[in-house]
Coordinates of C-alpha atoms and ligand atoms in Angstrom, one line a residue:
M8 CA -177.8 -87.3 -60.0
L9 CA -175.4 -87.9 -57.1
S10 CA -176.7 -86.8 -53.8
W11 CA -174.1 -85.0 -51.4
C12 CA -173.8 -87.1 -48.3
P13 CA -172.6 -85.2 -45.1
P14 CA -169.6 -86.6 -43.6
S15 CA -170.1 -88.8 -40.5
F16 CA -169.9 -87.6 -37.0
R17 CA -166.8 -89.8 -36.5
A18 CA -165.0 -88.2 -39.8
R19 CA -165.9 -84.7 -38.7
R20 CA -164.7 -85.2 -35.1
T21 CA -161.5 -87.1 -36.1
T22 CA -160.8 -84.1 -38.6
A23 CA -161.6 -81.4 -36.0
T24 CA -159.2 -83.3 -33.6
A25 CA -156.6 -83.5 -36.2
V26 CA -156.9 -79.6 -37.1
V27 CA -156.7 -78.6 -33.5
A28 CA -153.9 -81.0 -32.6
A29 CA -151.9 -79.6 -35.7
A30 CA -152.6 -76.0 -34.7
V31 CA -151.4 -76.5 -31.1
C32 CA -148.2 -78.2 -32.5
L33 CA -147.7 -75.5 -34.9
A34 CA -148.0 -72.8 -32.1
V35 CA -145.7 -74.8 -29.8
S36 CA -143.1 -75.4 -32.5
V37 CA -143.0 -71.8 -33.6
L38 CA -142.3 -70.7 -30.1
F39 CA -139.8 -73.5 -29.6
L40 CA -138.0 -72.3 -32.9
L41 CA -138.1 -68.8 -32.0
Y42 CA -136.4 -69.6 -28.7
T43 CA -133.5 -71.7 -30.5
G44 CA -133.4 -68.9 -33.0
N45 CA -132.8 -66.4 -30.2
H46 CA -130.3 -68.8 -28.4
A47 CA -128.3 -69.2 -31.9
A48 CA -128.1 -65.4 -32.3
E49 CA -126.7 -65.0 -28.6
G50 CA -124.2 -67.8 -29.4
A51 CA -122.9 -66.0 -32.6
Q52 CA -122.6 -62.8 -30.5
A53 CA -120.6 -64.7 -27.8
R54 CA -118.3 -66.0 -30.6
V55 CA -117.7 -62.5 -31.9
T56 CA -116.7 -61.3 -28.4
D57 CA -114.5 -64.1 -28.1
A58 CA -112.7 -63.3 -31.2
W59 CA -112.6 -59.8 -30.3
D60 CA -111.0 -60.8 -26.9
R61 CA -108.3 -62.8 -28.9
V62 CA -107.3 -60.3 -31.5
V63 CA -107.3 -56.9 -29.7
P64 CA -104.4 -57.9 -27.4
L65 CA -102.4 -58.9 -30.5
I66 CA -103.0 -55.7 -32.2
R67 CA -102.3 -53.6 -28.9
E68 CA -99.2 -55.7 -27.9
G69 CA -97.9 -56.8 -31.2
P70 CA -96.5 -58.4 -33.3
L71 CA -99.8 -59.0 -35.4
P72 CA -99.3 -61.9 -37.7
A73 CA -100.5 -61.4 -41.0
I74 CA -102.5 -64.5 -40.8
L75 CA -105.0 -65.0 -38.0
T76 CA -106.7 -68.1 -36.9
R77 CA -110.4 -68.2 -37.5
G78 CA -111.3 -69.7 -34.1
K79 CA -115.1 -70.1 -34.0
V80 CA -116.0 -67.2 -36.2
E81 CA -116.1 -67.3 -39.9
A82 CA -113.7 -64.6 -40.9
I83 CA -111.5 -61.8 -39.3
Q84 CA -109.8 -58.9 -40.8
V85 CA -107.8 -56.0 -39.3
V86 CA -107.6 -52.7 -41.3
N87 CA -105.1 -50.1 -40.1
A88 CA -105.3 -46.3 -39.9
Q89 CA -104.4 -45.9 -43.7
R90 CA -107.2 -48.4 -44.4
R91 CA -104.9 -51.2 -45.6
V92 CA -105.6 -54.8 -44.6
I93 CA -102.8 -55.9 -42.4
A94 CA -104.0 -59.2 -41.0
S95 CA -106.8 -61.5 -41.8
T96 CA -108.0 -65.1 -41.5
P97 CA -106.4 -67.5 -44.3
E98 CA -109.6 -67.5 -46.8
L99 CA -109.4 -63.6 -46.8
A100 CA -105.5 -63.4 -47.4
G101 CA -104.5 -60.8 -50.0
R102 CA -108.3 -59.7 -50.4
P103 CA -109.6 -56.0 -49.8
A104 CA -111.3 -55.0 -47.0
I105 CA -114.7 -56.6 -46.7
G106 CA -116.4 -53.5 -45.5
S107 CA -115.8 -49.9 -45.2
F108 CA -118.3 -49.0 -42.5
M109 CA -117.3 -48.1 -39.0
A110 CA -119.2 -47.1 -35.8
P111 CA -120.1 -43.3 -35.6
S112 CA -118.1 -41.2 -33.4
G113 CA -118.7 -41.9 -29.6
H114 CA -119.3 -45.4 -30.4
V115 CA -117.0 -48.5 -30.9
R116 CA -119.1 -51.1 -32.3
A117 CA -121.2 -51.3 -35.5
M118 CA -123.0 -54.2 -37.2
R119 CA -124.1 -54.7 -40.7
T120 CA -125.3 -57.8 -42.8
L121 CA -123.1 -58.0 -45.9
C122 CA -123.5 -60.3 -48.9
P123 CA -121.1 -61.2 -51.7
P124 CA -119.2 -59.7 -53.4
A125 CA -117.9 -58.4 -50.1
G126 CA -115.4 -61.4 -50.0
L127 CA -117.5 -63.6 -48.0
K128 CA -119.2 -67.1 -48.8
G129 CA -122.8 -65.9 -48.5
C130 CA -124.4 -63.3 -46.5
M131 CA -122.9 -62.8 -43.1
T132 CA -123.3 -60.6 -40.0
V133 CA -120.1 -58.5 -40.0
V134 CA -119.3 -56.7 -36.8
A135 CA -116.7 -53.5 -37.1
Y136 CA -114.9 -52.5 -34.0
K137 CA -112.8 -49.4 -33.8
V138 CA -109.3 -50.1 -32.1
F139 CA -107.5 -47.0 -30.8
Q140 CA -103.9 -47.4 -32.0
P141 CA -102.2 -44.0 -31.8
P142 CA -102.0 -42.2 -33.9
G143 CA -105.1 -43.4 -35.8
V144 CA -108.0 -45.7 -35.3
W145 CA -107.7 -49.4 -36.7
L146 CA -110.7 -51.4 -37.7
L147 CA -111.4 -55.0 -36.7
Y148 CA -113.9 -56.8 -38.9
I149 CA -115.3 -60.1 -37.6
A150 CA -117.7 -62.1 -39.7
V151 CA -120.1 -64.7 -38.3
P152 CA -122.9 -66.6 -40.4
I153 CA -126.5 -65.1 -39.8
P154 CA -128.3 -67.7 -37.8
P155 CA -131.8 -68.8 -39.2
W156 CA -134.9 -67.6 -37.3
Y157 CA -135.3 -71.1 -36.3
G158 CA -131.8 -71.6 -34.9
S159 CA -130.7 -74.8 -36.4
T160 CA -131.8 -77.3 -39.1
S161 CA -131.7 -80.1 -36.2
A162 CA -134.1 -77.9 -34.3
L163 CA -136.5 -77.5 -37.2
L164 CA -136.6 -81.2 -38.0
L165 CA -137.1 -81.9 -34.2
A166 CA -140.1 -79.5 -34.2
I167 CA -141.5 -81.0 -37.5
G168 CA -141.1 -84.6 -36.2
V169 CA -142.6 -84.0 -32.9
S170 CA -145.5 -82.1 -34.4
V171 CA -146.2 -84.9 -37.0
L172 CA -146.0 -87.5 -34.5
A173 CA -148.2 -85.8 -31.8
T174 CA -150.9 -84.9 -34.4
T175 CA -151.1 -88.3 -35.8
M176 CA -151.1 -89.9 -32.2
M177 CA -154.0 -87.4 -31.2
T178 CA -155.9 -88.1 -34.4
A179 CA -155.4 -91.9 -34.1
W180 CA -156.4 -91.8 -30.5
S181 CA -159.7 -89.7 -31.3
F182 CA -160.6 -92.2 -34.3
R183 CA -160.2 -95.3 -32.2
D184 CA -162.1 -93.8 -29.3
L185 CA -164.9 -92.6 -31.6
T186 CA -165.0 -95.9 -33.3
K187 CA -165.5 -97.6 -29.8
A188 CA -168.1 -95.3 -28.8
M189 CA -169.9 -95.4 -32.0
A190 CA -169.9 -99.2 -31.9
P191 CA -173.0 -99.6 -29.8
V192 CA -174.9 -96.9 -32.1
N193 CA -174.1 -99.1 -35.2
A194 CA -175.2 -102.1 -33.4
I195 CA -178.5 -100.3 -32.6
R196 CA -179.1 -99.3 -35.9
A197 CA -178.3 -102.7 -37.4
E198 CA -180.8 -104.2 -35.0
L199 CA -183.5 -101.5 -35.7
R200 CA -183.1 -102.2 -39.6
E201 CA -183.8 -105.9 -38.9
I202 CA -187.0 -105.1 -36.9
T203 CA -190.1 -105.4 -39.0
A204 CA -193.8 -105.1 -38.2
T205 CA -193.8 -108.9 -37.9
D206 CA -191.0 -109.1 -35.6
L207 CA -191.7 -106.4 -33.1
G208 CA -190.4 -108.8 -30.3
R209 CA -186.9 -108.0 -30.9
R210 CA -185.0 -105.3 -28.9
V211 CA -181.8 -103.2 -29.5
P212 CA -178.7 -104.1 -27.6
V213 CA -178.3 -101.7 -24.5
P214 CA -174.4 -101.0 -23.7
M215 CA -173.3 -100.7 -20.4
R216 CA -170.5 -98.2 -20.9
Y217 CA -171.7 -94.9 -22.6
E218 CA -174.3 -93.4 -20.5
E219 CA -176.1 -91.4 -23.2
I220 CA -176.1 -94.2 -25.7
R221 CA -177.3 -96.4 -23.0
R222 CA -180.2 -94.2 -22.4
L223 CA -180.8 -93.8 -26.2
A224 CA -181.1 -97.6 -26.3
E225 CA -183.4 -97.8 -23.4
T226 CA -185.4 -95.2 -24.9
V227 CA -185.6 -97.0 -28.2
N228 CA -186.5 -100.1 -26.3
D229 CA -189.4 -98.4 -24.6
T230 CA -190.7 -97.1 -27.8
L231 CA -190.5 -100.5 -29.3
D232 CA -192.4 -101.8 -26.3
R233 CA -195.1 -99.3 -26.9
L234 CA -195.2 -100.0 -30.6
E235 CA -195.4 -103.6 -30.1
S236 CA -198.3 -103.3 -27.7
A237 CA -200.1 -100.8 -30.0
Y238 CA -199.4 -103.1 -33.0
T239 CA -201.0 -106.0 -31.1
R240 CA -203.8 -104.1 -30.1
L241 CA -204.5 -103.0 -33.7
R242 CA -204.2 -106.5 -34.9
R243 CA -206.5 -107.8 -32.2
F244 CA -209.0 -104.8 -33.1
T245 CA -208.8 -105.4 -36.7
A246 CA -209.4 -109.2 -36.2
D247 CA -212.4 -108.4 -33.9
A248 CA -213.7 -105.7 -36.2
S249 CA -213.8 -108.0 -39.2
H250 CA -215.5 -110.7 -36.9
D251 CA -218.0 -108.3 -35.8
L252 CA -218.7 -107.0 -39.3
R253 CA -218.8 -110.5 -40.8
T254 CA -221.4 -112.0 -38.3
P255 CA -224.3 -109.7 -39.1
I256 CA -223.4 -110.0 -42.8
T257 CA -223.4 -113.8 -42.7
G258 CA -226.7 -113.8 -40.8
M259 CA -228.3 -111.5 -43.5
R260 CA -226.9 -113.4 -46.3
A261 CA -228.4 -116.7 -45.0
Q262 CA -231.8 -115.1 -44.5
L263 CA -231.9 -113.8 -47.9
E264 CA -230.8 -117.1 -49.6
E265 CA -233.3 -118.8 -47.4
A266 CA -236.0 -116.5 -48.7
L267 CA -235.0 -116.9 -52.3
R268 CA -234.9 -120.6 -52.2
Y269 CA -238.4 -120.7 -50.6
P270 CA -240.1 -117.8 -51.6
W271 CA -243.7 -119.0 -51.2
D272 CA -242.8 -120.2 -47.6
T273 CA -241.1 -116.9 -46.7
D274 CA -242.7 -114.3 -44.3
W275 CA -241.1 -111.5 -46.2
L276 CA -242.2 -108.7 -43.6
K277 CA -240.3 -110.7 -40.8
M278 CA -237.3 -111.4 -43.0
T279 CA -237.1 -107.7 -44.0
E280 CA -237.2 -106.6 -40.5
A281 CA -234.5 -109.1 -39.5
V282 CA -232.2 -108.0 -42.4
L283 CA -232.9 -104.4 -41.5
A284 CA -231.9 -105.0 -38.1
G285 CA -228.5 -106.6 -39.3
V286 CA -228.0 -103.4 -41.3
E287 CA -228.7 -101.2 -38.5
L288 CA -225.9 -103.3 -36.5
L289 CA -223.5 -102.9 -39.4
Q290 CA -224.3 -99.1 -39.6
A291 CA -223.7 -98.6 -35.9
T292 CA -220.6 -100.6 -36.0
A293 CA -219.2 -98.7 -38.9
A294 CA -220.2 -95.4 -37.2
D295 CA -218.5 -96.5 -34.0
L296 CA -215.2 -97.6 -35.7
L297 CA -215.1 -94.2 -37.5
T298 CA -215.6 -92.5 -34.1
L299 CA -212.8 -94.7 -32.7
A300 CA -210.5 -94.0 -35.6
Q301 CA -211.0 -90.2 -35.2
L302 CA -210.3 -90.6 -31.4
D303 CA -207.2 -92.6 -31.9
A304 CA -206.0 -90.2 -34.6
G305 CA -206.1 -87.5 -31.9
A306 CA -208.6 -85.4 -33.8
P307 CA -208.8 -82.0 -32.1
L308 CA -211.4 -81.4 -29.5
H309 CA -213.4 -78.2 -29.2
H310 CA -212.8 -76.9 -25.7
D311 CA -215.9 -74.9 -24.8
P312 CA -216.6 -73.6 -21.2
T313 CA -219.7 -75.8 -20.3
D314 CA -221.8 -76.4 -17.2
L315 CA -221.9 -80.0 -17.0
R316 CA -225.1 -79.9 -15.1
L317 CA -227.0 -78.2 -17.9
L318 CA -225.6 -80.4 -20.4
V319 CA -226.8 -83.7 -18.9
S320 CA -230.1 -82.1 -18.0
A321 CA -230.4 -81.2 -21.7
E322 CA -229.4 -84.7 -22.8
L323 CA -231.9 -86.3 -20.6
D324 CA -234.7 -84.1 -21.7
R325 CA -234.1 -84.8 -25.2
R326 CA -234.2 -88.6 -24.8
T327 CA -237.2 -91.0 -24.3
H328 CA -236.8 -93.2 -21.5
Q329 CA -238.0 -96.8 -20.9
K330 CA -236.9 -96.9 -17.4
E331 CA -237.5 -94.4 -14.4
I332 CA -234.7 -91.7 -14.3
V333 CA -233.8 -90.1 -11.2
K334 CA -231.9 -86.8 -11.6
D335 CA -229.6 -85.4 -8.8
L336 CA -228.4 -82.2 -10.7
R337 CA -228.4 -79.7 -8.0
E338 CA -224.9 -78.5 -8.3
S339 CA -223.3 -76.5 -11.2
V340 CA -220.0 -77.7 -12.2
C341 CA -218.1 -76.0 -15.1
V342 CA -215.6 -78.0 -17.5
D343 CA -213.8 -77.1 -20.7
C344 CA -215.1 -79.8 -22.9
D345 CA -216.3 -80.8 -26.5
R346 CA -220.0 -80.9 -25.8
L347 CA -220.8 -83.2 -28.8
R348 CA -218.2 -85.7 -27.5
I349 CA -219.2 -85.6 -23.7
T350 CA -223.0 -85.9 -24.9
R351 CA -222.1 -89.0 -26.9
L352 CA -220.1 -90.4 -23.7
L353 CA -223.3 -89.8 -21.7
A354 CA -225.5 -91.2 -24.5
N355 CA -223.5 -94.4 -24.5
L356 CA -223.7 -94.7 -20.7
L357 CA -227.4 -94.2 -20.8
D358 CA -228.1 -96.7 -23.6
N359 CA -226.2 -99.3 -21.5
A360 CA -228.1 -98.4 -18.4
E361 CA -231.5 -98.4 -20.2
R362 CA -230.5 -102.1 -21.5
H363 CA -229.3 -103.3 -18.2
A364 CA -231.3 -101.4 -15.4
S365 CA -234.4 -103.2 -13.7
S366 CA -236.3 -100.3 -13.3
R367 CA -234.5 -97.3 -12.4
I368 CA -231.4 -95.1 -13.5
T369 CA -229.8 -92.5 -11.4
V370 CA -227.8 -89.5 -13.0
S371 CA -225.8 -87.1 -10.9
V372 CA -223.4 -84.3 -11.3
R373 CA -221.4 -82.9 -8.6
A374 CA -218.0 -81.1 -7.9
D375 CA -215.5 -83.1 -6.1
G376 CA -212.2 -80.8 -5.2
S377 CA -210.7 -79.7 -8.7
S378 CA -212.8 -82.4 -10.5
A379 CA -216.3 -82.5 -12.1
V380 CA -218.1 -85.9 -11.4
M381 CA -220.9 -87.2 -13.2
E382 CA -222.3 -90.7 -12.5
V383 CA -224.7 -93.0 -14.2
A384 CA -226.0 -95.7 -12.1
D385 CA -228.6 -98.4 -12.7
D386 CA -230.4 -101.2 -10.4
G387 CA -229.4 -103.9 -12.8
A388 CA -227.3 -107.1 -12.4
G389 CA -224.1 -105.0 -12.4
I390 CA -220.6 -105.8 -13.6
A391 CA -218.4 -108.2 -11.6
A392 CA -215.2 -106.6 -10.3
E393 CA -213.0 -108.7 -12.5
H394 CA -214.7 -107.5 -15.6
R395 CA -214.8 -103.7 -14.7
E396 CA -211.6 -103.1 -16.9
M397 CA -212.3 -105.6 -19.6
V398 CA -215.6 -104.0 -20.5
F399 CA -213.7 -100.9 -21.8
D400 CA -211.8 -103.1 -24.4
R401 CA -213.0 -102.9 -28.0
F402 CA -215.7 -105.4 -29.0
T403 CA -216.0 -106.7 -25.5
R404 CA -219.5 -107.8 -24.6
L405 CA -220.1 -110.1 -21.4
D406 CA -222.0 -113.3 -22.1
A407 CA -225.1 -111.9 -20.3
S408 CA -225.2 -108.9 -22.7
R409 CA -224.9 -111.2 -26.0
N410 CA -227.8 -113.2 -24.7
R411 CA -230.0 -110.4 -23.8
D412 CA -229.5 -108.3 -26.7
A413 CA -227.6 -109.1 -30.2
G414 CA -227.8 -105.3 -31.3
G415 CA -224.9 -103.9 -29.3
T416 CA -221.5 -103.2 -31.1
G417 CA -219.4 -103.7 -28.1
L418 CA -217.5 -100.3 -28.7
G419 CA -219.8 -98.0 -26.6
L420 CA -217.6 -98.0 -23.7
A421 CA -214.3 -98.1 -25.4
I422 CA -215.4 -95.0 -27.2
A423 CA -216.6 -93.4 -23.9
R424 CA -213.4 -93.9 -22.2
E425 CA -211.4 -92.6 -25.2
I426 CA -213.6 -89.4 -25.0
A427 CA -213.0 -89.2 -21.2
E428 CA -209.2 -89.6 -21.6
A429 CA -209.1 -87.1 -24.5
H430 CA -210.5 -84.5 -21.9
Q431 CA -207.6 -85.5 -19.4
G432 CA -210.3 -87.1 -17.5
A433 CA -211.2 -90.7 -16.3
L434 CA -214.2 -93.2 -16.6
T435 CA -214.5 -95.9 -14.3
I436 CA -216.8 -98.4 -12.8
E437 CA -217.2 -98.1 -9.0
D438 CA -218.7 -100.2 -6.4
S439 CA -222.5 -99.6 -5.6
E440 CA -225.0 -101.5 -3.5
R441 CA -226.9 -102.5 -6.6
G442 CA -226.3 -102.4 -10.4
A443 CA -223.4 -100.7 -12.3
R444 CA -222.2 -97.3 -11.3
F445 CA -220.2 -95.6 -13.9
V446 CA -218.2 -92.5 -12.7
L447 CA -216.7 -89.8 -15.2
R448 CA -214.4 -87.5 -13.7
L449 CA -213.1 -84.3 -15.6
P450 CA -210.7 -81.4 -14.6
A451 CA -213.2 -78.6 -13.4
R452 CA -212.7 -75.1 -14.4
D453 CA -213.5 -71.9 -12.5
A454 CA -217.1 -71.1 -13.3
G455 CA -217.4 -68.0 -15.4
P456 CA -220.2 -66.1 -17.0
E457 CA -219.5 -67.8 -20.4
A458 CA -220.2 -71.2 -18.9
R459 CA -223.4 -72.6 -20.8
T460 CA -224.7 -75.7 -22.5
R461 CA -225.4 -75.9 -26.1
Ligands
ADP507 N1 -224.8 -100.8 -17.2 C1 -224.4 -102.0 -17.4 N2 -224.7 -103.0 -16.7 C2 -224.2 -104.1 -16.7 N3 -223.2 -104.5 -17.8 C3 -222.9 -103.4 -18.6 C4 -223.4 -102.1 -18.4 N4 -222.9 -101.3 -19.3 C5 -221.9 -102.1 -20.0 N5 -222.1 -103.2 -19.6 C6 -221.2 -104.5 -20.2 O1 -220.2 -104.0 -21.0 C7 -220.2 -104.6 -22.2 C8 -219.6 -103.5 -23.1 O2 -220.6 -102.2 -23.2 P1 -220.4 -101.5 -24.7 O3 -219.0 -101.2 -24.8 O4 -221.3 -100.4 -24.4 O5 -221.1 -102.4 -25.6 P2 -222.6 -103.0 -25.9 O6 -223.3 -101.9 -25.3 O7 -222.5 -102.6 -27.4 O8 -222.7 -104.3 -25.5 C9 -221.7 -104.8 -22.5 O9 -221.7 -105.9 -23.5 C10 -222.1 -105.4 -21.1 O10 -221.9 -106.7 -21.1
MG508 MG1 -223.2 -100.0 -25.2

């Protein structure tokens, strides 16, 4: 089935310009032609008056010739008191009177439009004058052609010609201008069509001339920048993810093959524990990847009014600790948050701190202006300033951690930061005297009676 394609912007604008130009030309032409028509009617009247000026003295003073000259009018007839034609222009010679009307008493002039067979060629305006010629009233008929409403054919042709020319010029100008304005848009479209997922480095041309199109091109290029960096991150993430999933699988496979090859020399209990550790790592990685995918997809958060102090305290009470925990939870601070997610963030920080602390972990909650601040600090080796942003990247594990513990997924801090940002907050690593100090800032809300933990 053929689908209807709406006309292009250029076609619509050009058509609209043509219609408006034609309408304006038509209106101006009509006014012009009405003016020339009026002028022609006045000219006809002036010619009738001239003829009257010429013939009336001949009637009054005599002798009145039987054949009169036409002058600038079409025909003249003089009818005497007995209603006999006594003088006329040559074409009416010997013909009866062209009319029988006259002005009513008290008036000297009457006017009619007479058509054949009144003795005239075509319809004419005939003016009848009363001429008092004692003892009776004579009639002088003067005929002039009826001027058309547009005055003359040449005026009509002029109006049509100028209108057609003006409309054509306006339409052509509009078409040319739009074609020029649309050229950068077409260039942008052509370039965008060429850009594919593997070729995201290309950018659309930015025209210098048209402000709106320039801004459109700049916005498209900004969007392409973001797409490119998102795609690069996604590619790196996929590569890292497959690497981090393959490593434990390869390890487990090697252990299982070894065990099958030398079944009698294998410590099955130890081997099973090792494989189980690999499976747990895979499970943790898969769970973290799923969490990240949900956060990336912008899955909606629950925004429950929560006392951060109570939430932290509950999580610390729930966990078992290998290190000494110092709580600084004197201040209540209320936030709107997804409690499960913030608990997950805290758990990730505490897991890391347990792994890296020498002996002590300090957890504090406080208000700082319009922010609620939660800190998790430990007394371990800390994180060098140059690594403090890097550790939030996905699958980033510093060498020290790899050596210390192979069980981490390298996704914990990435998830924690995503959760903080999804709450319009921030998670950073700040200076401390010793060890690492993770600081979470969330927008605080006014404490209300409904603020509570789970
Ligand atoms: N408290 C800490 N002290 C020192 N280094 C840390 C601490 N927390 C995180 N790191 C470093 O940041 C890296 C990334 O942490 P994370 O994303 O939680 O992954 P994982 O814990 O699985 O290694 C860790 O591998 C470690 O090198
Ligand atoms: Mg971790």
